[in-house]
Coordinates of C-alpha atoms and ligand atoms in Angstrom, one line a residue:
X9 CA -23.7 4.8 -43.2
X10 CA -19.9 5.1 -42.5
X11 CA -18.4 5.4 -38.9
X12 CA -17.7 9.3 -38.0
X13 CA -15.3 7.2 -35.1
X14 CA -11.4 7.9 -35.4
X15 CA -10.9 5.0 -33.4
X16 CA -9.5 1.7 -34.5
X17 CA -12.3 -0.5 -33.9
X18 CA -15.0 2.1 -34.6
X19 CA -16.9 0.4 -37.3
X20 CA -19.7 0.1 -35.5
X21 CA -19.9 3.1 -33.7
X22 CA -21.9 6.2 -35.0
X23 CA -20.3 9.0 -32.9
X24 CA -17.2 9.4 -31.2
X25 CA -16.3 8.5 -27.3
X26 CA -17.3 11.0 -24.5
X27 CA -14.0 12.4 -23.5
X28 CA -14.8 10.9 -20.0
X29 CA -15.4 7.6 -21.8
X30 CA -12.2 8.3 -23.1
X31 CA -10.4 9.3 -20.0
X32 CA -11.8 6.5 -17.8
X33 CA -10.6 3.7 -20.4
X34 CA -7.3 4.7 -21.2
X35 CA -4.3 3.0 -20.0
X36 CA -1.6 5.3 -21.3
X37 CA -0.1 6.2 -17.8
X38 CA 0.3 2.6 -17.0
X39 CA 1.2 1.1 -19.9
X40 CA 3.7 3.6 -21.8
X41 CA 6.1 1.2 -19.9
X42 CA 5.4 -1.4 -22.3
X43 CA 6.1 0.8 -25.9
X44 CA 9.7 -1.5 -26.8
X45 CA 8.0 -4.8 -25.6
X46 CA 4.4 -3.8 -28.3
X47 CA 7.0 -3.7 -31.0
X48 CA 9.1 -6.1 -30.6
X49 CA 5.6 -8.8 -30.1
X50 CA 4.5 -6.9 -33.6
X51 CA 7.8 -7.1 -35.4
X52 CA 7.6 -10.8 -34.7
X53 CA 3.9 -11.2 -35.2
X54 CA 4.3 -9.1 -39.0
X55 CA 7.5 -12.1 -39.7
X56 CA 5.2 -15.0 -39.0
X57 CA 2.2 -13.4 -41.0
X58 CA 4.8 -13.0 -44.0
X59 CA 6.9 -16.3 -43.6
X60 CA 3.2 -18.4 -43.3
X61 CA 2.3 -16.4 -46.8
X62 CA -0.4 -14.6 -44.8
X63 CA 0.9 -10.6 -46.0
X64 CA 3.2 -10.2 -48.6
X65 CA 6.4 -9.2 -48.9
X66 CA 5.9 -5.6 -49.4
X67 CA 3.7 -5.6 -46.4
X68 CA 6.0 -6.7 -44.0
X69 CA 8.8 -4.3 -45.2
X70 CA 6.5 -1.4 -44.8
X71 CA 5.6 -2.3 -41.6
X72 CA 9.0 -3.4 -40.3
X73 CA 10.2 0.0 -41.3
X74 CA 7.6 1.6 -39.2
X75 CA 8.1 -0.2 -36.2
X76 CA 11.3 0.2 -36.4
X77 CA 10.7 4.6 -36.5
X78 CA 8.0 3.9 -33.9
X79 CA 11.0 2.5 -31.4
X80 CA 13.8 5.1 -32.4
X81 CA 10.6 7.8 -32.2
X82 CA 9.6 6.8 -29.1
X83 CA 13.4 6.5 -27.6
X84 CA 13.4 10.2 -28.9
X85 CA 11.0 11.3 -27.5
X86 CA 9.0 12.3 -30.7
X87 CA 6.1 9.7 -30.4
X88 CA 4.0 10.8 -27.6
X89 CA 1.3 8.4 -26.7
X90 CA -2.2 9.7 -26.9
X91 CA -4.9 9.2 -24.4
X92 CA -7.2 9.2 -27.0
X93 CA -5.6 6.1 -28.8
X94 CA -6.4 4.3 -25.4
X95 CA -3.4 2.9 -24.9
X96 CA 0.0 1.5 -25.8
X97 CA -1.0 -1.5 -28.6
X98 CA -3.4 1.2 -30.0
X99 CA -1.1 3.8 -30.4
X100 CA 1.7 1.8 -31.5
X101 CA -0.6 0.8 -34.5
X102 CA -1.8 3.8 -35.2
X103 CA 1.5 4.9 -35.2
X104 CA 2.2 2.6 -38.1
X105 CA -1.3 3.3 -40.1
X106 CA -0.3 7.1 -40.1
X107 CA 3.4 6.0 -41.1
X108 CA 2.9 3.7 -43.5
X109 CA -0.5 3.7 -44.8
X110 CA -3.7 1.5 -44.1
X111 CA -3.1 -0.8 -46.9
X112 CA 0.2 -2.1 -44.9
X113 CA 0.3 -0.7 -41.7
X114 CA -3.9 -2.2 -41.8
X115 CA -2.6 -5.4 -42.6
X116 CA -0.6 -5.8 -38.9
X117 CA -3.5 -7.0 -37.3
X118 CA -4.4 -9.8 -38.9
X119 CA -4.5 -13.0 -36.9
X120 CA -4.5 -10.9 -33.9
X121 CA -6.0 -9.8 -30.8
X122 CA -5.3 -7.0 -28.4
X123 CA -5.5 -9.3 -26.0
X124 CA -2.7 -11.3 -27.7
X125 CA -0.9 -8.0 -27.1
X126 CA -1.9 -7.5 -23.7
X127 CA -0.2 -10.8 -22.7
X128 CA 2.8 -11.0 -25.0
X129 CA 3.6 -7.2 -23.3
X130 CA 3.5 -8.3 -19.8
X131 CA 5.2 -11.9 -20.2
X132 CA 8.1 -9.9 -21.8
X133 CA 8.0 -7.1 -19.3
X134 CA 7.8 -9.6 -16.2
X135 CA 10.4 -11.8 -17.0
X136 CA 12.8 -9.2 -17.2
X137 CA 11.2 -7.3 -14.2
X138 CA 11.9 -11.3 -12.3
X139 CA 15.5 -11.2 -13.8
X140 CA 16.4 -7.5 -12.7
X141 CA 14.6 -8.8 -9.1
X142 CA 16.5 -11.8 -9.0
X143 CA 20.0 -10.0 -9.3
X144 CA 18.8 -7.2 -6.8
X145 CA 18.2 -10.4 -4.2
X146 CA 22.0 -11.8 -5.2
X147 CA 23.5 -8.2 -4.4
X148 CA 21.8 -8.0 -1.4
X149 CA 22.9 -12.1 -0.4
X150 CA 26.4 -11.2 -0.8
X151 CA 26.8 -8.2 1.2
X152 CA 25.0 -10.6 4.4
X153 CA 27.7 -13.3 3.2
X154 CA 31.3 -10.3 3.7
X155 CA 29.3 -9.6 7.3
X156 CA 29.2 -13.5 7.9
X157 CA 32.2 -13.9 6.8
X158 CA 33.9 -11.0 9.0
X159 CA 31.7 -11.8 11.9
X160 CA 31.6 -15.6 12.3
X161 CA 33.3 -15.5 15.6
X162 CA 31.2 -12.4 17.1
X163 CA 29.0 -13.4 19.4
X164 CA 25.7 -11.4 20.1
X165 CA 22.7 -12.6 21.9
X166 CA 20.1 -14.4 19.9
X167 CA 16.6 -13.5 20.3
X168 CA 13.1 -15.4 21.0
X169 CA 10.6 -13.1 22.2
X170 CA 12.8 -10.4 21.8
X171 CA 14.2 -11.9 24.8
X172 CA 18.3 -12.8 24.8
X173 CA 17.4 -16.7 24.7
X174 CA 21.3 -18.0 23.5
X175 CA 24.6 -17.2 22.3
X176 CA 24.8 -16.6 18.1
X177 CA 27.4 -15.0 15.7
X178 CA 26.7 -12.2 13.9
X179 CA 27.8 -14.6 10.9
X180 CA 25.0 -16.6 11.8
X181 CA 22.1 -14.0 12.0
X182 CA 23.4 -12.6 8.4
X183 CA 23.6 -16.2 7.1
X184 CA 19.8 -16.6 8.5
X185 CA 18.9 -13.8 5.7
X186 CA 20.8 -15.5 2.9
X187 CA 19.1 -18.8 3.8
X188 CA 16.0 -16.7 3.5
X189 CA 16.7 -15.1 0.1
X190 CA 17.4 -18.0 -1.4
X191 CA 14.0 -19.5 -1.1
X192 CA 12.6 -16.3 -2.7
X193 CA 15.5 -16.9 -5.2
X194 CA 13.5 -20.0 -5.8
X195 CA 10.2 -18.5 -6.3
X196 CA 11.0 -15.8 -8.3
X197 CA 12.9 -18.4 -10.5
X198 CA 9.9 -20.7 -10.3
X199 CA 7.4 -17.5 -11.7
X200 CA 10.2 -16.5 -14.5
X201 CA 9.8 -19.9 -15.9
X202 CA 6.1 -20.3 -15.4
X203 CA 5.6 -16.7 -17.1
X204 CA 8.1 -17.9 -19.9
X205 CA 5.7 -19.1 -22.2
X206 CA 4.2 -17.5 -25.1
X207 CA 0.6 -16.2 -25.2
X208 CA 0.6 -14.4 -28.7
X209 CA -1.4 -16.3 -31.7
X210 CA -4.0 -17.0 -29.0
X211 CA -5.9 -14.3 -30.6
X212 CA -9.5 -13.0 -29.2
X213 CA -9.7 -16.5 -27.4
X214 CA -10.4 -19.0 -30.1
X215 CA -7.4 -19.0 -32.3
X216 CA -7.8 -18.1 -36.0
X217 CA -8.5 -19.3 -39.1
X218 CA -5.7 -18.3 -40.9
X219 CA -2.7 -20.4 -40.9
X220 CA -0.3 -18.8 -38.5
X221 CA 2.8 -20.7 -36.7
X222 CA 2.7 -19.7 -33.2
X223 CA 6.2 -22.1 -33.0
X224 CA 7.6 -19.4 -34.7
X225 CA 7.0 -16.4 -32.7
X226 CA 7.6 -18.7 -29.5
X227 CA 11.0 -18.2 -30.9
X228 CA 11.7 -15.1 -31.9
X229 CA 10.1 -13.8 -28.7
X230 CA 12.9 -16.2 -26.5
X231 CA 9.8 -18.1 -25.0
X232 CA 10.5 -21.4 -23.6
X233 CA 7.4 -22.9 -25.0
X234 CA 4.1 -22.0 -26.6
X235 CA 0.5 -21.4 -24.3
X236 CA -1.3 -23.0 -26.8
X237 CA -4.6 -23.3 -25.1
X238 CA -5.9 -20.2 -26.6
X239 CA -9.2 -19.9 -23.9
X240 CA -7.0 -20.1 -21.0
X241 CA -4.3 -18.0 -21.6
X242 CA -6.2 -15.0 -22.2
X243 CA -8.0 -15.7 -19.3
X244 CA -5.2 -16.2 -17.4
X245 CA -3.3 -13.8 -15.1
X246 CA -1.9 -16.4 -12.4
X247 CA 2.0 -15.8 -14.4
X248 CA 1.2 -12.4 -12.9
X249 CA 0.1 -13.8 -9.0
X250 CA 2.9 -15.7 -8.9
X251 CA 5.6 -12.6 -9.4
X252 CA 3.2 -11.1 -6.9
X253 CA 3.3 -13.8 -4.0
X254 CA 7.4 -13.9 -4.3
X255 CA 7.3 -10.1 -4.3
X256 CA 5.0 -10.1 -1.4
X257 CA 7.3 -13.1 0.7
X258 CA 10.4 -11.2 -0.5
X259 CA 9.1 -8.1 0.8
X260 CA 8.0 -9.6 3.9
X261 CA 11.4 -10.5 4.8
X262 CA 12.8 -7.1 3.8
X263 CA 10.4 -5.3 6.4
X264 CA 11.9 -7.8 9.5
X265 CA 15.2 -6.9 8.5
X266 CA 13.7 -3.1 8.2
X267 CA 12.4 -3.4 11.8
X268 CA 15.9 -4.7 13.2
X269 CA 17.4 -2.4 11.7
X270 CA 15.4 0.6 13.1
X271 CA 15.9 -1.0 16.8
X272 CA 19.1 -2.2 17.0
X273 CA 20.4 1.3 15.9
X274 CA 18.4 2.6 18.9
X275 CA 19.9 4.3 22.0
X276 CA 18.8 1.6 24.3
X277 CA 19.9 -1.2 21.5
X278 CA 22.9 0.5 20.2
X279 CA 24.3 -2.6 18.2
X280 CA 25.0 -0.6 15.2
X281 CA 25.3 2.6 13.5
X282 CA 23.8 3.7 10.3
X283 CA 27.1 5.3 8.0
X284 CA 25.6 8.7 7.4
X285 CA 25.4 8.5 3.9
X286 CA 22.5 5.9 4.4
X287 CA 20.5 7.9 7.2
X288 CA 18.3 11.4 7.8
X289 CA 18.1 13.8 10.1
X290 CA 14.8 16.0 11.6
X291 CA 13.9 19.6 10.6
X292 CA 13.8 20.8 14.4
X293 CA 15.7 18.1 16.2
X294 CA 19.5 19.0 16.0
X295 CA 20.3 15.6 17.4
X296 CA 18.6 13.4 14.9
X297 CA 20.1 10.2 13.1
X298 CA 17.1 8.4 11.9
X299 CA 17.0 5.1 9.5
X300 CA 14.1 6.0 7.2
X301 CA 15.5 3.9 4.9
X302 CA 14.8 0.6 7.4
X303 CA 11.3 2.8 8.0
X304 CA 10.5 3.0 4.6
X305 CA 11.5 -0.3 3.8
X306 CA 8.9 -1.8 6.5
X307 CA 6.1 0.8 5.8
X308 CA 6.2 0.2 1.9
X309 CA 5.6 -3.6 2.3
X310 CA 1.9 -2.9 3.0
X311 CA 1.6 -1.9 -0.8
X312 CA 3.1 -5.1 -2.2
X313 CA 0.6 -7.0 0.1
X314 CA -1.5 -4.7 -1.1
X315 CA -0.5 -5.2 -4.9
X316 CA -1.6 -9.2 -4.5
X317 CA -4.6 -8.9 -3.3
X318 CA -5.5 -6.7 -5.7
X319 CA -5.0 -9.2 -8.3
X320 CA -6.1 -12.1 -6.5
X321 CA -9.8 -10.1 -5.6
X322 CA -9.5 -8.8 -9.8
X323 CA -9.6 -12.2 -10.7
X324 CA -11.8 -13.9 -8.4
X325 CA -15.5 -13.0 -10.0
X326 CA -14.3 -13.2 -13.9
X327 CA -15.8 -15.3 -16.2
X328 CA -13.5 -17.2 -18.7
X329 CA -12.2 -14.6 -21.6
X330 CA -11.1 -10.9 -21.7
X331 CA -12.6 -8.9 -19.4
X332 CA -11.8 -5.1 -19.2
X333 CA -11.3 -5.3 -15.6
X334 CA -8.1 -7.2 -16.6
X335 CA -6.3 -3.9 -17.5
X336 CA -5.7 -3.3 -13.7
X337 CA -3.4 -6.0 -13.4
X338 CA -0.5 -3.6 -14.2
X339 CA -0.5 -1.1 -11.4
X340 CA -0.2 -3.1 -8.9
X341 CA 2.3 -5.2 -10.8
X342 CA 4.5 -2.1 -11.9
X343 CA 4.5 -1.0 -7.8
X344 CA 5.5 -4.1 -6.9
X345 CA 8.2 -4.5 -9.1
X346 CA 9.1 -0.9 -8.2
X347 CA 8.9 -0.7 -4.0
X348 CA 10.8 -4.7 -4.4
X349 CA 13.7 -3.2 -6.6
X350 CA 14.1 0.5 -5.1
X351 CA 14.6 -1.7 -1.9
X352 CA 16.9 -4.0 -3.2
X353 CA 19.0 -1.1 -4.6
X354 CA 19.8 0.6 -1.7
X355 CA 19.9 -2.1 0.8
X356 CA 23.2 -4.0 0.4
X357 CA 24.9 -0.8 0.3
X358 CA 23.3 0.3 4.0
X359 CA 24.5 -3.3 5.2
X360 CA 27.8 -2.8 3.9
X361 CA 28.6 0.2 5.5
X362 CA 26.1 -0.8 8.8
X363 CA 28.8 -0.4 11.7
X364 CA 28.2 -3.6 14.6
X365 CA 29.3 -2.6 17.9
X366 CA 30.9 -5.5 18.5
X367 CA 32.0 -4.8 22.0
X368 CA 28.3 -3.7 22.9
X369 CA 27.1 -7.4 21.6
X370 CA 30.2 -9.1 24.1
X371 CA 28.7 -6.8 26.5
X372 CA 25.0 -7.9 26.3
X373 CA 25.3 -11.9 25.6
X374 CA 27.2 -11.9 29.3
X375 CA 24.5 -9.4 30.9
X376 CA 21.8 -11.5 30.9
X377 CA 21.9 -15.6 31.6
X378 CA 22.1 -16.0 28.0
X379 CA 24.2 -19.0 28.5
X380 CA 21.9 -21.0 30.8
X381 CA 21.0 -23.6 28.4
X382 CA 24.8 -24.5 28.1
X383 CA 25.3 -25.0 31.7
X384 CA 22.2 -27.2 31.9
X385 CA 23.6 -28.8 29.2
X386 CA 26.8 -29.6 30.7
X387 CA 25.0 -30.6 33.8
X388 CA 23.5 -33.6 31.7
X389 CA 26.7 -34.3 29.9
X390 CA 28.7 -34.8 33.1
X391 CA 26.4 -35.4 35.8
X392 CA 24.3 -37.5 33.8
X393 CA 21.0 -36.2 35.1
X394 CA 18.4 -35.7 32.8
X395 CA 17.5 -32.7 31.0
X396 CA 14.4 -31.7 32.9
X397 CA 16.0 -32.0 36.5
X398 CA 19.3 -29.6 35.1
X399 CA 16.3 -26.9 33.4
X400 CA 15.1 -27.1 37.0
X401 CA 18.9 -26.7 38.9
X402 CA 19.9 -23.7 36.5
X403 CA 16.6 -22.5 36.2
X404 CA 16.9 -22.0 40.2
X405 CA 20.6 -20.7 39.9
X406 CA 19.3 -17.8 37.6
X407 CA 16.2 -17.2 39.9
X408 CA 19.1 -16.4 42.8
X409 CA 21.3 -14.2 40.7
X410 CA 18.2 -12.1 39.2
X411 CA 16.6 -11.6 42.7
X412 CA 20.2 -9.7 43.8
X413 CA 20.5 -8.3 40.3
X414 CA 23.6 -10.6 39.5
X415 CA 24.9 -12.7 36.5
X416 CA 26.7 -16.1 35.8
X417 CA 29.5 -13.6 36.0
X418 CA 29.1 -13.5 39.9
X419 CA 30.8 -16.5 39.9
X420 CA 31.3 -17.1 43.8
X421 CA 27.4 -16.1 44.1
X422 CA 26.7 -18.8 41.0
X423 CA 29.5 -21.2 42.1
X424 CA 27.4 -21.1 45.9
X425 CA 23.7 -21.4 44.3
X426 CA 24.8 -24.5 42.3
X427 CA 26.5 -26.0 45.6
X428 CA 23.3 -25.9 47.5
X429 CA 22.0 -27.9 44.6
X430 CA 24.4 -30.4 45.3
X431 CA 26.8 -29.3 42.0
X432 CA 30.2 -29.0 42.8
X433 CA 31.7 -26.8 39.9
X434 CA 35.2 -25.0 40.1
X435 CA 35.4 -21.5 39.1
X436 CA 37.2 -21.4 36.1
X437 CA 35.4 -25.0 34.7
X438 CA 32.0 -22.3 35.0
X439 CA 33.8 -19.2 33.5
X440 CA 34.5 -21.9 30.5
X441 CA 31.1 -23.7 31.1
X442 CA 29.2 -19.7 30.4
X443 CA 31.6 -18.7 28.3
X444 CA 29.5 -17.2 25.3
X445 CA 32.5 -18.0 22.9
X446 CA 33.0 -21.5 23.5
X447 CA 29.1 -21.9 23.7
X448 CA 28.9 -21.3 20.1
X449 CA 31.9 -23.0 19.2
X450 CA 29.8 -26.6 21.3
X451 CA 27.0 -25.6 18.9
X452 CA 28.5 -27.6 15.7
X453 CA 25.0 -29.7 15.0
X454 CA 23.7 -29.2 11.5
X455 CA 23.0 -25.5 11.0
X456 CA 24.0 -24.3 14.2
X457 CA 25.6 -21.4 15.1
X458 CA 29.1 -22.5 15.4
X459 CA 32.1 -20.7 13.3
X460 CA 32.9 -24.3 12.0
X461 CA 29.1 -24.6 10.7
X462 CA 28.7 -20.9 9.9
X463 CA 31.8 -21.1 7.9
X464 CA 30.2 -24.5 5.8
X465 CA 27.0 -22.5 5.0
X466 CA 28.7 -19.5 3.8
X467 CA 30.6 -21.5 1.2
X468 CA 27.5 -23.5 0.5
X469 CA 25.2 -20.4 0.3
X470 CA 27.9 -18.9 -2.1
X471 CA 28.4 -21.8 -4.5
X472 CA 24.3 -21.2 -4.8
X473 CA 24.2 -17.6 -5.4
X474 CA 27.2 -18.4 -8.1
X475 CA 24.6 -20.7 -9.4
X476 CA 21.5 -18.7 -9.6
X477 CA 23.4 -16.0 -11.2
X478 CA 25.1 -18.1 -13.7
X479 CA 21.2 -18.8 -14.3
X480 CA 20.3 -15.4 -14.3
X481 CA 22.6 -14.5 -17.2
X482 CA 21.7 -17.4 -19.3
X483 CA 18.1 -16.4 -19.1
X484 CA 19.5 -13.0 -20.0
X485 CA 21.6 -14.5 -23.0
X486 CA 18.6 -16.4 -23.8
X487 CA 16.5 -13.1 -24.4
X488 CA 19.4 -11.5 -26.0
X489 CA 19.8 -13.9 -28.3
X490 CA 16.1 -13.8 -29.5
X491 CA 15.9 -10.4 -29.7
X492 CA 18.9 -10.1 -31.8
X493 CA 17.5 -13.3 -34.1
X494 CA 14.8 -10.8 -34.7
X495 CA 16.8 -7.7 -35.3
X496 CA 18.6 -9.9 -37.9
X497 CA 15.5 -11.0 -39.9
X498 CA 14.7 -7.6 -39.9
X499 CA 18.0 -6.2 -40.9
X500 CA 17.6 -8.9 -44.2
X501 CA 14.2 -8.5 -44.9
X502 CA 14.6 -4.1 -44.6
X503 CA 17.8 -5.1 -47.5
X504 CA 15.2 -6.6 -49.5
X505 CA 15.4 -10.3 -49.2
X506 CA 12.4 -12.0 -49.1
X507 CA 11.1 -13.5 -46.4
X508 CA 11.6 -16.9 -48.0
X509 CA 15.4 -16.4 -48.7
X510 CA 15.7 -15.4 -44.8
X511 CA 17.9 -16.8 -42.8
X512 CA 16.1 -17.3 -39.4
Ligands
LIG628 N1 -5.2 -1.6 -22.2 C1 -6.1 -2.7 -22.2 C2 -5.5 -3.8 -21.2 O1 -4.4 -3.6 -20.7 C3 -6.2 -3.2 -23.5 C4 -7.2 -4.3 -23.7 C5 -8.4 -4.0 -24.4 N2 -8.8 -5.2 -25.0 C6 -10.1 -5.4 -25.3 N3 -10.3 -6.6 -25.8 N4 -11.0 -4.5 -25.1 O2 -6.1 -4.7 -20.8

């Protein structure tokens, strides 16, 4: 008895799907994203079918052709993807069926999984979604690099505890966040070349009989190299975790700079203020200047956490092979790559236009013994006492000063306190001894905050963002290229060469 199924694989099946069966399966929503990376994994797959003798000639023309109308269609707007067709490698073949006939468009599919399809989809789609990242982290490097640059001689209070624990620049905080991004530079480079290897010709999970050359389509796809173990790649979704856990680090560090930049444009901080173009206002309060882009930045992190350990608890009960439960990879993935890369679009432009209060910083790194540590230093330097004894001496100077609610900038009160500690300092050797300024400037030990250091890393931290994105754009060129290789065969083979007289 024949199948009364209008689905692809319904052989076996005597009636059709429920419509809930139907609705609950489908993938359409999430993977309509993936329509120009399908084609472009077929296209190639039809080539090596044709170059390895597997369809003929005729074959691959037909089906080239409609692939080719699928893409322009689809860019159109005039090939809607059906629910019903399940999703995107389903109704890009059916798509070419109706077009050009079972006895081509039937023949696409041989040698091939959907699960071939499934993979060679995402590896495309991630490595660009890495690159696209990857330049969204160098925008956002650079515009901390013009504030390090402008600001390498500001001094502001550095934090611990969210206490003022020494004298920084400003150039030294933003270089902090470059230092930062380039590690994630480093793991989103490390997950583009670990998801930069080709899955398709892996089949169900066993390979194939027929003779295909999996070499081939490595090439034509850009792939660095060929997944050959057929078992494990399908399996395998750790080229997706790894995106993930640079996404979630990345995004981790995104939300701190979120939450400094909600409190230092406080009232009670007032360190800098948000341009207007890059802040909101309140529907009743008149007064309001909120950063809900900082907000937003910090509360969406909690869905790319979110996004990982949804993959990692996916894949931590599934047997070897393709397992449905693999098809919610993408969501998480897509709103990962999506909260990362809305983030990284609009920060660097709030940081560039971010207004420091520079005099407020001055202000704050005097009001509050933030250049203790210096005079203890100095205290071992030219008294030679050790360390421990001068922590004790200052620590007792600042105990004095707090209990009559003064500063180091009392200096009689401070010059006195030290005295009955037996330190005989001048007044104008403490106003240089405390002053914030020259504190940084002392600070010239290997990745401190002095201009003189601040100033090495900033060229350093340049040369390596010149680096990365030289790298970027020959990753780029190397995708191009492949996908043009492939537009070429096409071109030749759709003039009627055949696919032995093509020049690959
Ligand atoms: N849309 C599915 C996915 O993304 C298609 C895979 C179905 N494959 C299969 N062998 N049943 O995973």
């Amino acid at each position: 008895m024949m199948s009364t199924s209008t689905k692809l694989w319904g052989g076996r099946f005597r009636t059709e799907s429920s419509t809930e069966t139907e609705a609950f399966t489908q993938s359409i929503d999430v993977d309509s994203r993936l329509v120009a990376h399908d084609i472009w994994g077929s296209q190639v797959h039809a080539i090596m079918l044709a170059r390895q003798g597997i369809i003929f000639d005729d074959d691959l023309r037909q089906i080239l052709r409609w692939l080719g109308k699928a893409e322009s269609d689809f860019r159109d707007g005039k090939f809607a993807l059906k629910p019903e067709k399940e999703d995107v490698h389903m109704n890009v073949e059916s798509y070419l069926i109706e077009g050009a006939g079972s006895e081509y468009g039937g023949k696409l599919h041989t040698a091939r999984s959907r699960n071939d399809q499934v993979l060679v989809d995402a590896h495309l789609y991630i490595r660009e979604q890495l690159l696209d990242t990857q330049q969204g982290v160098s925008r956002l490097c650079r515009a901390f690099l013009s504030i390090a640059r402008e600001h390498i001689e500001t001094v502001m209070p550095g934090y611990t505890h969210t206490q003022h624990a020494q004298p920084i620049s400003l150039g030294f905080w933003a270089t902090a966040y470059v230092s930062m991004f380039l590690r994630d530079q480093k793991r989103l480079n490390a997950a583009s070349e670990l998801a930069n290897f080709n899955p398709l010709g892996a089949c169900a999970l066993a390979g194939t009989s027929f003779p295909i050359n999996r070499n081939l389509t490595t090439e034509l796809l850009g792939f660095d190299a060929t997944h050959e173990h057929a078992l494990d790649v399908i399996s395998s979704r750790d080229f997706i975790a790894e995106p993930l856990f640079a996404l979630t680090l990345l995004m981790s560090t995104l939300s701190r700079l979120g939450e400094e930049i909600v409190y230092w444009t406080t009232y009670e901080f007032n360190i800098a203020t948000l341009d207007d173009a890059y802040a909101t206002g309140s529907s009743i309060m008149p007064q309001k200047k909120n950063a809900d882009i900082a907000e937003l930045t910090r509360g969406r992190t909690g869905r790319v956490y979110a996004a990982l350990m949804d993959l990692l608890t996916n894949l931590k009960g599934l047997p070897m092979g393709y397992n449905r439960d693999l098809q919610e990879d993408k969501p998480p993935l897509w709103d990962a790559f999506d909260v990362v890369q809305s983030c990284l679009g609009i920060l660097p432009g709030l940081l560039e236009t971010l207004d420091f209060n520079t005099d407020r910083l001055e202000l704050l790194v005097e009001a509050n013994f933030a250049t203790a540590t210096e005079l203890a230093n100095f205290l071992v330097s030219e008294q030679g006492l050790p360390f421990r004894n001068c922590h004790e001496i200052v620590g007792g100077v600042v105990g004095g000063l707090a209990q009559k609610g003064k500063t180091f900038r009392d200096w009689e009160e401070t010059q006195q306190l030290l005295r009955s500690e037996g330190i005989d300092l001048s007044i104008p050797q403490l106003q240089r001894i405390l002053d914030p300024k020259l504190s940084l400037r002392n600070n010239q030990s290997l990745g401190g905050t002095s201009p003189a250091e601040v100033k090495r890393m900033v060229g350093e931290f340049e040369a390596k963002l010149d680096e990365i994105d030289s790298q970027i754009r020959s990753r780029q060129g190397q995708i191009n290229a492949a996908y043009q290789k492939t537009r070429r065969v096409i071109e030749q083979v759709l003039e009627g060469k055949t696919i032995t007289d093509v020049n690959f």
